[in-house]
GROMACS .gro file of C-alpha atoms in nm:
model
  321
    1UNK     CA    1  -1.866   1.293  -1.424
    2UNK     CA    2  -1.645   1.577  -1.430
    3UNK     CA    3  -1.845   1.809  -1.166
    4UNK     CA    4  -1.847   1.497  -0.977
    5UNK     CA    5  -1.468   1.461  -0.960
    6UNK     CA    6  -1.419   1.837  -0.878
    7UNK     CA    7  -1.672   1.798  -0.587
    8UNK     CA    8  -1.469   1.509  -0.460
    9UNK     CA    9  -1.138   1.691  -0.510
   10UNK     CA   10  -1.315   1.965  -0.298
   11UNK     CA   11  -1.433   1.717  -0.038
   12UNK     CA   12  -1.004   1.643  -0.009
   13UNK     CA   13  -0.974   2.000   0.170
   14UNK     CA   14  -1.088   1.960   0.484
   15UNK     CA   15  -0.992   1.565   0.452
   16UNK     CA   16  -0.690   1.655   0.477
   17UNK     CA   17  -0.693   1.902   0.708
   18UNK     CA   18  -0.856   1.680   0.972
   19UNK     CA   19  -0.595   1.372   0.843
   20UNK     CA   20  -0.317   1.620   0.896
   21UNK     CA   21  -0.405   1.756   1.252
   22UNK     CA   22  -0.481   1.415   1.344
   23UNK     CA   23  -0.112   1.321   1.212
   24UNK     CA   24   0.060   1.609   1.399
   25UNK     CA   25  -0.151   1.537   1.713
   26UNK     CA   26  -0.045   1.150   1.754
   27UNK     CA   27   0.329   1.235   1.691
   28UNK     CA   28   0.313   1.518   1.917
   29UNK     CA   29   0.120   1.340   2.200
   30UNK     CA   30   0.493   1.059   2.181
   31UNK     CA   31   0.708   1.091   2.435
   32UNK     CA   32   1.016   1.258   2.349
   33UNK     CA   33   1.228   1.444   2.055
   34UNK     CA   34   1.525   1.354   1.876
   35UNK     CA   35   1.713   1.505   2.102
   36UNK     CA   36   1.682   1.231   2.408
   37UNK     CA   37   1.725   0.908   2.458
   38UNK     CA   38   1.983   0.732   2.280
   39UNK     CA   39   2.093   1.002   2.105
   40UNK     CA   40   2.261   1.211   2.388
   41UNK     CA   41   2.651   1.285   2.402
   42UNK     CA   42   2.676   1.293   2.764
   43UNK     CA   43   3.011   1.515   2.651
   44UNK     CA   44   2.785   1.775   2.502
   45UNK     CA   45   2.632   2.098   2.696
   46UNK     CA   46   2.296   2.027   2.727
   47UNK     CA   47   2.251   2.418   2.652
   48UNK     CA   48   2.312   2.268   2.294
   49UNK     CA   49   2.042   2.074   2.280
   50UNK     CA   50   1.844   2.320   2.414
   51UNK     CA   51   1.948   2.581   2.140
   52UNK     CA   52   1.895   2.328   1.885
   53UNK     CA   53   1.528   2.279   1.979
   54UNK     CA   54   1.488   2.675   1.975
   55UNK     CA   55   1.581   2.720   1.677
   56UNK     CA   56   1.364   2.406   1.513
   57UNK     CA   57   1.042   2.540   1.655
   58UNK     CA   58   0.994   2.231   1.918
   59UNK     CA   59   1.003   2.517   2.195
   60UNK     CA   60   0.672   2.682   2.026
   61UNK     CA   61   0.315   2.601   2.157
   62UNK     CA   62   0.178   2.313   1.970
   63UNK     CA   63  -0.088   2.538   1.785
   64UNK     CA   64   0.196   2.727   1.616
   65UNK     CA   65   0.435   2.417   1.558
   66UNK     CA   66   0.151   2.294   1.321
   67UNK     CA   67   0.045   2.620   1.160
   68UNK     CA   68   0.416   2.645   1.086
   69UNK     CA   69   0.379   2.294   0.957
   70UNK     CA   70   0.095   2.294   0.749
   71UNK     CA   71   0.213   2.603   0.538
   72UNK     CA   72   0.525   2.447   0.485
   73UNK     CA   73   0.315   2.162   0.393
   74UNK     CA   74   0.108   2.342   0.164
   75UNK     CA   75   0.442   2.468  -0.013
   76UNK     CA   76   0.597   2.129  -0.054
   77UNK     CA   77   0.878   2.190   0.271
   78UNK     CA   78   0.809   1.897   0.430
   79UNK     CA   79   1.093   2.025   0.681
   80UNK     CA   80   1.423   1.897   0.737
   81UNK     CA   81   1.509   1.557   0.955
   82UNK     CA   82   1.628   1.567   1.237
   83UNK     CA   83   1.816   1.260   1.286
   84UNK     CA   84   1.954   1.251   0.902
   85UNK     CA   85   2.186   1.511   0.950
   86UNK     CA   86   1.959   1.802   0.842
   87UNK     CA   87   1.851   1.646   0.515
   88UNK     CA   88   1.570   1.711   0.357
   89UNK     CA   89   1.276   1.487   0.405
   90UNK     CA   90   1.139   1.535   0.075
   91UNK     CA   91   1.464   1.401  -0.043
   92UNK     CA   92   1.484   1.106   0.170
   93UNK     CA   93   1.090   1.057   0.053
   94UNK     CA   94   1.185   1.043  -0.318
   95UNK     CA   95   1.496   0.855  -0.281
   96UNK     CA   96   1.292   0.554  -0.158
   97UNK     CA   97   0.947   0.612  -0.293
   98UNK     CA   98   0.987   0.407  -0.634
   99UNK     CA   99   1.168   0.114  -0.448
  100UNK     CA  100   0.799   0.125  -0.283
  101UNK     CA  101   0.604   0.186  -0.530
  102UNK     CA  102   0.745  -0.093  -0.726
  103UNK     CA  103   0.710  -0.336  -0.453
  104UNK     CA  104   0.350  -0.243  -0.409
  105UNK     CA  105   0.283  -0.268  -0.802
  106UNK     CA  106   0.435  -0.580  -0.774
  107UNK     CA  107   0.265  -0.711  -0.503
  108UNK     CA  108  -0.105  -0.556  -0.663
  109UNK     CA  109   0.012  -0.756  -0.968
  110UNK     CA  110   0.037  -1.115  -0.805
  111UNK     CA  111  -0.236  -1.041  -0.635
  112UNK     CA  112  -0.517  -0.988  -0.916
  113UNK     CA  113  -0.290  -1.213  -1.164
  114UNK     CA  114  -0.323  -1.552  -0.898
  115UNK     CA  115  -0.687  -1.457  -0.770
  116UNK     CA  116  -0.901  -1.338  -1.003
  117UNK     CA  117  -0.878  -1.693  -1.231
  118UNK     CA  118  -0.858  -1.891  -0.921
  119UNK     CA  119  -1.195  -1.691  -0.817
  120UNK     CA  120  -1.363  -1.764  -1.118
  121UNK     CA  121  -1.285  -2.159  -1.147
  122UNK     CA  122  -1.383  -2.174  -0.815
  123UNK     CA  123  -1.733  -1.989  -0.850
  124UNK     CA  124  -1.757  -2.217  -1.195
  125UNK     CA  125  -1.689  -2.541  -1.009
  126UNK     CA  126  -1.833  -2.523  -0.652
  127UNK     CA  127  -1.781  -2.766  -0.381
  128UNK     CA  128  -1.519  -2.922  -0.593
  129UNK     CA  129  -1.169  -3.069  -0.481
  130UNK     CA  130  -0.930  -2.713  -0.633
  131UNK     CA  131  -1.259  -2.499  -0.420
  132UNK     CA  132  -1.202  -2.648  -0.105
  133UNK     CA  133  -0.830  -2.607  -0.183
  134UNK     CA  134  -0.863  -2.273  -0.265
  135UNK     CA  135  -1.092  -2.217   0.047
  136UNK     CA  136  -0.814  -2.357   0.284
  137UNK     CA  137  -0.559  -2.130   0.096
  138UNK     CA  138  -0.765  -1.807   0.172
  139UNK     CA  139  -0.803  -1.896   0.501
  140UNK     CA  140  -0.441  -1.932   0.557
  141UNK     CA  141  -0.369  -1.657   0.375
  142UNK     CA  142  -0.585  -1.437   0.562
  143UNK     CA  143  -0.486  -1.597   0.934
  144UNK     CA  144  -0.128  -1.598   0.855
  145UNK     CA  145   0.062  -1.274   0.965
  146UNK     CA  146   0.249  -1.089   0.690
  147UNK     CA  147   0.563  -1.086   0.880
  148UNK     CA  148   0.574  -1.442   0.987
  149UNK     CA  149   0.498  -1.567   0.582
  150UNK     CA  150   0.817  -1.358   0.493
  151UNK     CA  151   1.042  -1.519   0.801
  152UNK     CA  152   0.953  -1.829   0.642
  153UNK     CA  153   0.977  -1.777   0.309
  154UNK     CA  154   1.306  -1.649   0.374
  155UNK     CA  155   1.414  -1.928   0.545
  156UNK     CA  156   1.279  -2.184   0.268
  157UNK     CA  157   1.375  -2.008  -0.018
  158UNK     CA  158   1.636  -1.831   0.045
  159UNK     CA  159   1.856  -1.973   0.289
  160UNK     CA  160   1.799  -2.340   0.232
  161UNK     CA  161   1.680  -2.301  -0.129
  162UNK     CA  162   1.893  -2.000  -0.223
  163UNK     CA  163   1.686  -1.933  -0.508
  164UNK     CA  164   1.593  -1.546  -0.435
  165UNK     CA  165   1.773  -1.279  -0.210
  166UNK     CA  166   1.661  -1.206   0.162
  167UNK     CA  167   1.701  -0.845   0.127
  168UNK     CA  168   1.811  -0.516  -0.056
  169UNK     CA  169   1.644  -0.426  -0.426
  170UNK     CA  170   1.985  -0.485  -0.600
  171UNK     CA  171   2.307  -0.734  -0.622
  172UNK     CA  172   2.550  -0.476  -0.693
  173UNK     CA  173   2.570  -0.110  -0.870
  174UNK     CA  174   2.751  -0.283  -1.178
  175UNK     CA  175   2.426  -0.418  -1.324
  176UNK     CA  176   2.234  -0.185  -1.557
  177UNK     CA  177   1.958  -0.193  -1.838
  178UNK     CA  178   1.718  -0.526  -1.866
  179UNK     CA  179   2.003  -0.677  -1.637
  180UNK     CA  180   1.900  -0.450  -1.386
  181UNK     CA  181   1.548  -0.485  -1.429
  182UNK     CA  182   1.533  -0.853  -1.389
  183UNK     CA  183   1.747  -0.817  -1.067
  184UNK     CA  184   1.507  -0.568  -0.940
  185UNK     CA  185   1.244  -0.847  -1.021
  186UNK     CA  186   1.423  -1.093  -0.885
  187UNK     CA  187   1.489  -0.894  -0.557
  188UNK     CA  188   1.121  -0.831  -0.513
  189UNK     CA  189   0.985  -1.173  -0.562
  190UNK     CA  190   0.981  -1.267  -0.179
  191UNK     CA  191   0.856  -0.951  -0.043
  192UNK     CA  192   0.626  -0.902  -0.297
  193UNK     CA  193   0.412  -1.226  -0.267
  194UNK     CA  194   0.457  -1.169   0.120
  195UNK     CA  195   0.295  -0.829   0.096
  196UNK     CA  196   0.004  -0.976  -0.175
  197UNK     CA  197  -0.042  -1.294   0.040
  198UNK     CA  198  -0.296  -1.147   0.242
  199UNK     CA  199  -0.478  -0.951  -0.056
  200UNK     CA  200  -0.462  -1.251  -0.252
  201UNK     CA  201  -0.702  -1.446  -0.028
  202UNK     CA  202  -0.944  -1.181  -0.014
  203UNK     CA  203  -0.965  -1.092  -0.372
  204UNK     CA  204  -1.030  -1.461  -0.441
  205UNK     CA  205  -1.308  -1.526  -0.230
  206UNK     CA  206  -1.447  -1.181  -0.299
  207UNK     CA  207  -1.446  -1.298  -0.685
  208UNK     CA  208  -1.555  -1.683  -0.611
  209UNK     CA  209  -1.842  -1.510  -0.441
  210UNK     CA  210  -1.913  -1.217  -0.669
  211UNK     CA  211  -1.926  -1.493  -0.953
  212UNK     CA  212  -2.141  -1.717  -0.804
  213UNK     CA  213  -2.410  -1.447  -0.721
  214UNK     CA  214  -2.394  -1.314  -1.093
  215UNK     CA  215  -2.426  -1.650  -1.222
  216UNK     CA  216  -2.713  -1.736  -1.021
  217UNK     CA  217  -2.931  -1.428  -1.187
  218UNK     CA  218  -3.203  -1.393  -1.420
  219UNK     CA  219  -3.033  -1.214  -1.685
  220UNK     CA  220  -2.742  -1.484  -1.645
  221UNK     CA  221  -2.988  -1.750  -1.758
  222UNK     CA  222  -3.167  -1.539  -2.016
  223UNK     CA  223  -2.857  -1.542  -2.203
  224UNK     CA  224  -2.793  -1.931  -2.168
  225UNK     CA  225  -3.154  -2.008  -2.265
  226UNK     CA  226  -3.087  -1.776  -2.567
  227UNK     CA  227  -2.795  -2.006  -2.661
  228UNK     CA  228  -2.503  -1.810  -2.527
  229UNK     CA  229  -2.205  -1.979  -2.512
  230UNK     CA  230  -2.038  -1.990  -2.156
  231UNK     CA  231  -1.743  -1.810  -2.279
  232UNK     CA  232  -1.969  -1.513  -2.430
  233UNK     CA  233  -2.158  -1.546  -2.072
  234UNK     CA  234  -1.867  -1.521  -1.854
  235UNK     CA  235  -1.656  -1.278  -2.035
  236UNK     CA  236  -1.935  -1.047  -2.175
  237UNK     CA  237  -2.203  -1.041  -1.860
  238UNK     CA  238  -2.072  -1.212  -1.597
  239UNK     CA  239  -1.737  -1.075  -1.492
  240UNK     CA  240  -1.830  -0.697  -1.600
  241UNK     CA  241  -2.069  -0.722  -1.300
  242UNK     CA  242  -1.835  -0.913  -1.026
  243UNK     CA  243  -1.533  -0.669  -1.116
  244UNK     CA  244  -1.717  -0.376  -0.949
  245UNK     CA  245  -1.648  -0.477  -0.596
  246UNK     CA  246  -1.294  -0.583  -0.686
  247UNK     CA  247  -1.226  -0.232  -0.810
  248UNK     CA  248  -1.390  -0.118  -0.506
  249UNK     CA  249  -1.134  -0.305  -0.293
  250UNK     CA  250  -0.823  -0.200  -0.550
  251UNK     CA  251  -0.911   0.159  -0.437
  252UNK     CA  252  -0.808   0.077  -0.106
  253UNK     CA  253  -0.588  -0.200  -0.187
  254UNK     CA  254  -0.309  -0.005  -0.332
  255UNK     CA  255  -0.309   0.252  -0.038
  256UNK     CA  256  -0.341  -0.036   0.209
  257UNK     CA  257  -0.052  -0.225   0.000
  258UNK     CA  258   0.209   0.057   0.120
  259UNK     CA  259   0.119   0.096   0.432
  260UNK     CA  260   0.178  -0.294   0.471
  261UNK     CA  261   0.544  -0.279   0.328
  262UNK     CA  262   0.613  -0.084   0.614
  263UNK     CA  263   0.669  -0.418   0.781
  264UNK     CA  264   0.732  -0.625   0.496
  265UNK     CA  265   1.009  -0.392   0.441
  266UNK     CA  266   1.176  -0.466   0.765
  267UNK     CA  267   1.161  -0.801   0.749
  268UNK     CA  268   1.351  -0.819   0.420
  269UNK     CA  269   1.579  -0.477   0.492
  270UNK     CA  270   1.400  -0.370   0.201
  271UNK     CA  271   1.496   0.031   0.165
  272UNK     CA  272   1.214   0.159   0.074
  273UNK     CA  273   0.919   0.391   0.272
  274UNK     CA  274   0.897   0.115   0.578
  275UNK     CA  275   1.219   0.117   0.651
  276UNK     CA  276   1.284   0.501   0.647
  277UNK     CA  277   0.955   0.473   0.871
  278UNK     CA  278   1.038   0.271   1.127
  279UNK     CA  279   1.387   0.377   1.125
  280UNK     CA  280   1.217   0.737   1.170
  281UNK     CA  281   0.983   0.627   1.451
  282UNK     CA  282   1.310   0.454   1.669
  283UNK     CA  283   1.458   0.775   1.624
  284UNK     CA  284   1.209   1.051   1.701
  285UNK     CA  285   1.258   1.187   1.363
  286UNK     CA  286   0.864   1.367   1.403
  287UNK     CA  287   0.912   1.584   1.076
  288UNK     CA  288   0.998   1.206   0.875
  289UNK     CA  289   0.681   1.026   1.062
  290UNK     CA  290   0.445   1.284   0.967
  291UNK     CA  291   0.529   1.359   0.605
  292UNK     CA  292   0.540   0.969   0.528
  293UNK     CA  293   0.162   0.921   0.729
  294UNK     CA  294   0.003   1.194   0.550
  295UNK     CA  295   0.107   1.058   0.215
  296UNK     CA  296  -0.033   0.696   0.295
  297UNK     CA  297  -0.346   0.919   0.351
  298UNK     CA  298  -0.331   1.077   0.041
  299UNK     CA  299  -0.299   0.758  -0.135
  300UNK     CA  300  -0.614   0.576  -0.018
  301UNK     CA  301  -0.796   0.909  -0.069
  302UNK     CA  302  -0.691   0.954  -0.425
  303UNK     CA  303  -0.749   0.524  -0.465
  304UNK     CA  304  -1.081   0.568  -0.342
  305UNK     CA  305  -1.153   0.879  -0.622
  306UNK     CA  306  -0.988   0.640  -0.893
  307UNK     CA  307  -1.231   0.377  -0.776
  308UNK     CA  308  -1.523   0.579  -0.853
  309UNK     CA  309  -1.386   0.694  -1.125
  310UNK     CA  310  -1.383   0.308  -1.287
  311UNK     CA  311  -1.712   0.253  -1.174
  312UNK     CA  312  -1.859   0.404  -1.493
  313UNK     CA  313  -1.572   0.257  -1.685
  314UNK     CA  314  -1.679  -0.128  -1.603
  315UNK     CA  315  -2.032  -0.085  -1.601
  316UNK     CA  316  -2.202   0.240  -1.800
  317UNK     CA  317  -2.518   0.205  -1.598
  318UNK     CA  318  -2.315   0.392  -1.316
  319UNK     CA  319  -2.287   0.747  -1.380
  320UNK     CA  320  -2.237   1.061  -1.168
  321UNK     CA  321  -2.434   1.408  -1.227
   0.00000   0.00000   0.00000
């Protein structure tokens, strides 16, 4: 197991490499720097701008600007923004990262909390009334866009409704402790079961099918013929072989899960990652668009390693030399 996990780690190295020039070539290849468009001072000397450019690198051949780039990389510099008043970006990063992370965790957590049992008693009662219901939902769930679910739960429940907050992660900076807590909750209700909404419907009919195929083997009715009850049957045999594909989708799920609140976050002017993204992107801020793309990447590598990793955890059979 452990040789295995330092190969994979090793297989990360030129991953990233490849993730990273592919990063720098995309935001190179958009038209455009900071310093055009909407943010010109037709009062200023464009000799300015030009100096300012010079002395950020933007001037350099391409080859250099991401040599330059990568070993600040490498060192943690993830530069300085250009739009943000010189600030770093690894201190923008961190400011928002947990209001991201928890939104994600959040999201993860309605997602396996409503569709794994809805899975299950679907798979356990086929063709029934709640299945067909819960076949409609997925459907929905997976048809309906992200953004347009959070426009209208917005307007249902919290314009009309008023019973949870269109936007921010807090009511005020007064509020501290478990107070504070169940605000944060409270703020991330709506954008978290927008973000999951889409997850939801796939974990459930990954499980309703996972389940059914498990329950239709040999094994599976061995142990009923043996007198197993269904409880011992479901909880001991069947679901420790219809998790594995679930954990194979959590390793991308989580990375997959914060690369969708980059729109979920706009829609509720949520400040987290998204928002700092696309904020970044209408502004040209390259050095912000880069840093935040290459750690999405990171995440679904290191949730794909993780998933491996619980392979052998759910089922022992699995094991890596």
């Amino acid at each position: 197991m452990y040789k295995y996990i330092i190969r994979r780690i090793l297989v990360f190295i030129p991953m990233l490499i490849v993730l990273s020039i592919i990063i720098f070539g995309l935001a190179k290849a958009a038209p455009g720097d900071p310093f055009t468009g909407r943010m010109l001072d037709p009062t200023i000397d464009p000799k300015v701008y030009e100096q300012q450019r010079e002395a950020l690198g933007l001037n350099d051949p391409v080859p250099v600007q991401y040599v330059n780039w990568a070993a600040r990389m490498i060192t943690g510099d993830f530069g300085e923004s250009m739009y943000y008043k010189g600030r770093s970006v690894a201190s923008l990063i961190w400011e928002r990262m947990p209001n991201t992370l928890y939104l994600g965790l959040f999201a993860l957590a309605i997602t396996l909390i409503v569709s794994i049992p809805i899975g299950i008693y679907s798979a356990r009662n086929p063709y029934s009334i709640f299945d067909y219901g819960a076949t409609t939902f997925g459907f929905f769930g997976l048809a309906v866009p992200n953004f347009f679910f959070g426009l209208i739960a917005i307007y249902l429940f919290a314009i009309k409704l008023g019973w949870f907050p269109s936007q921010g992660t807090i009511t005020g900076t007064d509020v501290a402790g478990l107070q504070e807590f169940f605000d944060r909750i409270h703020h991330m209700v709506l954008p978290g079961i927008t973000l999951g909404l889409a997850g939801t419907a796939s974990y459930m009919r990954y499980m309703r099918s996972e389940v059914l195929d498990v329950l239709s083997s040999d094994y599976i009715r061995t142990a009923k013929a043996k007198g197993m009850s269904d409880r011992n049957v479901l909880y001991k045999h069947t679901l420790r072989n219809a998790m594995i594909p679930i954990i194979t989708l959590m390793g991308f799920e989580f990375g997959a899960l914060l690369s969708g609140a980059i729109i979920t976050e706009q829609v509720f002017s949520y400040p987290g990652l998204g928002t700092l993204f696309i904020n970044s992107i209408t502004n040209r801020d390259y050095p912000i668009i880069m840093a935040i793309a290459l750690l999405l990447g990171v995440t679904i590598l290191i949730g794909n390693l993780l998933a491996d990793i619980f392979y052998s955890i759910v089922d022992p059979r699995i094991r890596y030399d």
